[in-house]
Short mmCIF file of C-alpha atoms in Angstrom, two decimals:
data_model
loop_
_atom_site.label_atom_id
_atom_site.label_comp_id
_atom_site.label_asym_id
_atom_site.label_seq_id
_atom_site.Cartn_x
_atom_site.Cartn_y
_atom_site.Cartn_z
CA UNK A 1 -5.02 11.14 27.06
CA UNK A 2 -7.83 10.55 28.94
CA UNK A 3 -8.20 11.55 32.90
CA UNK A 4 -6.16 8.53 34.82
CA UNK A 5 -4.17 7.45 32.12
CA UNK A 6 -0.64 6.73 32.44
CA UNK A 7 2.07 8.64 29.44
CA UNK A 8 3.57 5.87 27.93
CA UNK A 9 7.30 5.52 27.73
CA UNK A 10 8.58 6.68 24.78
CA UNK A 11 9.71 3.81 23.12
CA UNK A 12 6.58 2.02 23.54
CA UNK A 13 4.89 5.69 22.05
CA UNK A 14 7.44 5.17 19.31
CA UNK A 15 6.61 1.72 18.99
CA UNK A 16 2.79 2.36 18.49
CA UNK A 17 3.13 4.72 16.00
CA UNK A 18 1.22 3.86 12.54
CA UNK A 19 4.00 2.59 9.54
CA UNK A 20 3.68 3.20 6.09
CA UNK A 21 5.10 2.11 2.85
CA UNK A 22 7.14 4.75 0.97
CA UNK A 23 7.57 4.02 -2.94
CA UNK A 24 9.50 6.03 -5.26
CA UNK A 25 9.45 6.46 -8.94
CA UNK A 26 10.75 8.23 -11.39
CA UNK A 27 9.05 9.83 -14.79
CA UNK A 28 10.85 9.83 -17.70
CA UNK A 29 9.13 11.38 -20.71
CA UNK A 30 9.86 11.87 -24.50
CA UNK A 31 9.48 15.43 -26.67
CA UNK A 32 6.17 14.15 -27.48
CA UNK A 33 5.01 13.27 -24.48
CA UNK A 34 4.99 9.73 -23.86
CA UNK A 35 6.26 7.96 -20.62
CA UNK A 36 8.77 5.28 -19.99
CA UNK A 37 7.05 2.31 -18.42
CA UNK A 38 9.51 -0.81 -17.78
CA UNK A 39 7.82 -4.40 -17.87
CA UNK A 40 8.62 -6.32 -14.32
CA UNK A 41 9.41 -9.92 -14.60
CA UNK A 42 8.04 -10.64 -11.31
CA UNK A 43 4.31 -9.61 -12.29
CA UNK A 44 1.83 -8.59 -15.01
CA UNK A 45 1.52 -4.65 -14.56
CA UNK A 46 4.52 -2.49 -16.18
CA UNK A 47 5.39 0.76 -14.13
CA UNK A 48 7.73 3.31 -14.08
CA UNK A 49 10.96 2.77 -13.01
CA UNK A 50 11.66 2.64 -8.92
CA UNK A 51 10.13 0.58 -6.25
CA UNK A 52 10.10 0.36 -2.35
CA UNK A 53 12.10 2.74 -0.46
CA UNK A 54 14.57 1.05 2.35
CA UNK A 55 14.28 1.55 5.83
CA UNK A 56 16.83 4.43 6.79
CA UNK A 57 16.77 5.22 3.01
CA UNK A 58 14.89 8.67 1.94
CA UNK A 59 12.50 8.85 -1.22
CA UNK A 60 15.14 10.46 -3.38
CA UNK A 61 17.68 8.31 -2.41
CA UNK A 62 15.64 4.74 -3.30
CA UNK A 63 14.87 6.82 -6.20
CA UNK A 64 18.01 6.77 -7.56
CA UNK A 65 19.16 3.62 -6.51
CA UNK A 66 16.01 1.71 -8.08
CA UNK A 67 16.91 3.85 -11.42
CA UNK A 68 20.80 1.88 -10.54
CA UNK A 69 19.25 -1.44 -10.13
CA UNK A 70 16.69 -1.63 -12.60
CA UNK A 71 18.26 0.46 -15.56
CA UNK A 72 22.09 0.25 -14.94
CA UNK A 73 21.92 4.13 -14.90
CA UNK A 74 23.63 6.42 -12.68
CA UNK A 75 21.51 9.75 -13.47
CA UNK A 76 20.29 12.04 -10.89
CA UNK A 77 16.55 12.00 -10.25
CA UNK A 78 15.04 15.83 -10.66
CA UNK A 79 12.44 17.83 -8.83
CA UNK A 80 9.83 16.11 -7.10
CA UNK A 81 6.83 16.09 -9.46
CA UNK A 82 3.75 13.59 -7.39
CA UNK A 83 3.18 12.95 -3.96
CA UNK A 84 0.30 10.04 -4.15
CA UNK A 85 -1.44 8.76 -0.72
CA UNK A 86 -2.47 5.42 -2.05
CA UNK A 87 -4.67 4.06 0.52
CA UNK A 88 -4.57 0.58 2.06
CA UNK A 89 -6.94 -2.50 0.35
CA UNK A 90 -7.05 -5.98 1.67
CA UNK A 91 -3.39 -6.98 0.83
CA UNK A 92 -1.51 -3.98 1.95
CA UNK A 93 -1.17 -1.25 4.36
CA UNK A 94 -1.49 2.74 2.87
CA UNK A 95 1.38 3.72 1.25
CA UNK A 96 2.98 7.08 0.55
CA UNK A 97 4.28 7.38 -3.55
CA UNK A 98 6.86 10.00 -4.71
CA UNK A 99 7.46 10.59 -8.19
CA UNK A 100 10.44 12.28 -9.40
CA UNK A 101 11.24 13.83 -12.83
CA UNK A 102 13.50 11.90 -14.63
CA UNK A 103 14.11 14.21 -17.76
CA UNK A 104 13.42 13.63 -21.33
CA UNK A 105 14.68 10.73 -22.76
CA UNK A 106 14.83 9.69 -26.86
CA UNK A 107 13.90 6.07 -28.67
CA UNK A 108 17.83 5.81 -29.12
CA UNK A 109 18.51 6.33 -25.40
CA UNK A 110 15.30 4.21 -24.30
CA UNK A 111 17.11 1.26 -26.76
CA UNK A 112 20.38 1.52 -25.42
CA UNK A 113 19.02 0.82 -21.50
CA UNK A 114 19.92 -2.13 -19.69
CA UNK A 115 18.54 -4.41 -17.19
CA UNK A 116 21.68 -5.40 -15.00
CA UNK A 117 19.68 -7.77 -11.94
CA UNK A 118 16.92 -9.21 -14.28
CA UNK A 119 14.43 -7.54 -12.40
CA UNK A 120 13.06 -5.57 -15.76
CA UNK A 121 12.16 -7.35 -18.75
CA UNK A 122 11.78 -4.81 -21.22
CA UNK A 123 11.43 -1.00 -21.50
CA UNK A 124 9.80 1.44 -23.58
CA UNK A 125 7.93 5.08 -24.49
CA UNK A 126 4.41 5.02 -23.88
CA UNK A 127 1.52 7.11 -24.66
CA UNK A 128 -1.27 7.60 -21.26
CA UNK A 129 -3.71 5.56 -23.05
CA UNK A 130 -1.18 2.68 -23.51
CA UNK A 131 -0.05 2.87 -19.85
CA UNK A 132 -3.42 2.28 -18.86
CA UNK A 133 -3.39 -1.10 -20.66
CA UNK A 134 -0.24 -1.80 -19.70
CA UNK A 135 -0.36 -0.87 -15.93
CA UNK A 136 -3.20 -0.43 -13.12
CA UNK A 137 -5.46 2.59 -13.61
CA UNK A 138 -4.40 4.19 -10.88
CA UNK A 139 -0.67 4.45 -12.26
CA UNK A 140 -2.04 6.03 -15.80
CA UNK A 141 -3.60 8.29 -13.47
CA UNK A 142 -0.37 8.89 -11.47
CA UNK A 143 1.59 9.75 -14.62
CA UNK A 144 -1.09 11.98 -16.13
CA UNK A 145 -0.87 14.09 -12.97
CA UNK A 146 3.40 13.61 -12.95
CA UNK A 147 3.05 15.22 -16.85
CA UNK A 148 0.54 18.08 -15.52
CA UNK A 149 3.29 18.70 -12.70
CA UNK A 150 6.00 19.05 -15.21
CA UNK A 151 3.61 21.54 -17.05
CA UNK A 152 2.72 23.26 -14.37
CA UNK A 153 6.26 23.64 -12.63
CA UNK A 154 4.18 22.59 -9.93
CA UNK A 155 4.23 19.91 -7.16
CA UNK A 156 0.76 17.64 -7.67
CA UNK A 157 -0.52 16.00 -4.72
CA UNK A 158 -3.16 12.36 -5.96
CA UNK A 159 -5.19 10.35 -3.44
CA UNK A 160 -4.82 6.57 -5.61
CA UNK A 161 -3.49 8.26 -8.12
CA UNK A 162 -5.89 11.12 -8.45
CA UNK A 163 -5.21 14.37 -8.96
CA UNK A 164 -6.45 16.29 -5.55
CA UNK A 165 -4.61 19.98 -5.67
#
């Protein structure tokens, strides 16, 4: 604050604080490494499975309901894995993405998923090079950082999906 300014009330500080979108996701792999990506009906790019976390609602939580909503599944999301600052372009603000591990998962188990609200077309196990044909760049380089983290037993931090420490 500079000399003569007045402190703000707090709700108007509150008020004037920057926003952010919060996304979570979750990684599900195979034994041999490749990634489930799910196929949106409501654009081109797959992902992984999750989405936009609710107001009120915490990463882990949106986690697991996206993985509800999208797969008909009820499983509990694992450690986190990716924290990704994606930073703001012309048709969005920055957004904070979490990525959770979602386990290893089998063709058999990938075939028997569901799509309960119509919201996912199609699912399936993916190698890195694939995902990067099938999604945006930045999400092949998301999930090559997610399958480092699961490596590494570590927690990988990206800037747009780059691997930063």
């Amino acid at each position: 604050m500079g000399v003569g300014e007045t402190i703000p009330e707090y709700p108007e500080y509150i008020a004037g604080l920057p926003r952010k979108r919060v996304a979570a996701g979750v990684l599900f792999r195979s034994a041999d490494g490749r990634v489930l990506l799910v196929e949106p009906s409501y654009k081109s790019n797959w992902e992984i499975p999750g989405g936009v976390v609710e107001a009120d609602e915490s990463p882990w939580a949106g986690a697991t309901r996206e993985l509800a909503e999208e797969l008909g599944t009820d499983r509990v999301v694992g450690r986190l894995l990716v924290v990704d600052h994606v930073h703001a372009d012309d048709r969005r603000p920055d957004a904070m993405v979490f990525v959770f591990d979602g386990g290893v998962l089998d063709d058999a188990e990938v075939a028997a998923l569901v799509f309960p609200d119509g919201e996912i077309l199609s699912a399936g196990l993916y190698t890195i090079d694939q995902a990067r044909t099938l999604g945006k760049p930045m999400l092949a380089h998301r999930l090559t950082a997610a399958l480092d983290a699961v490596r590494e037993a570590a927690v990988v931090l990206c800037e747009d999906g780059k691997r930063v420490a």
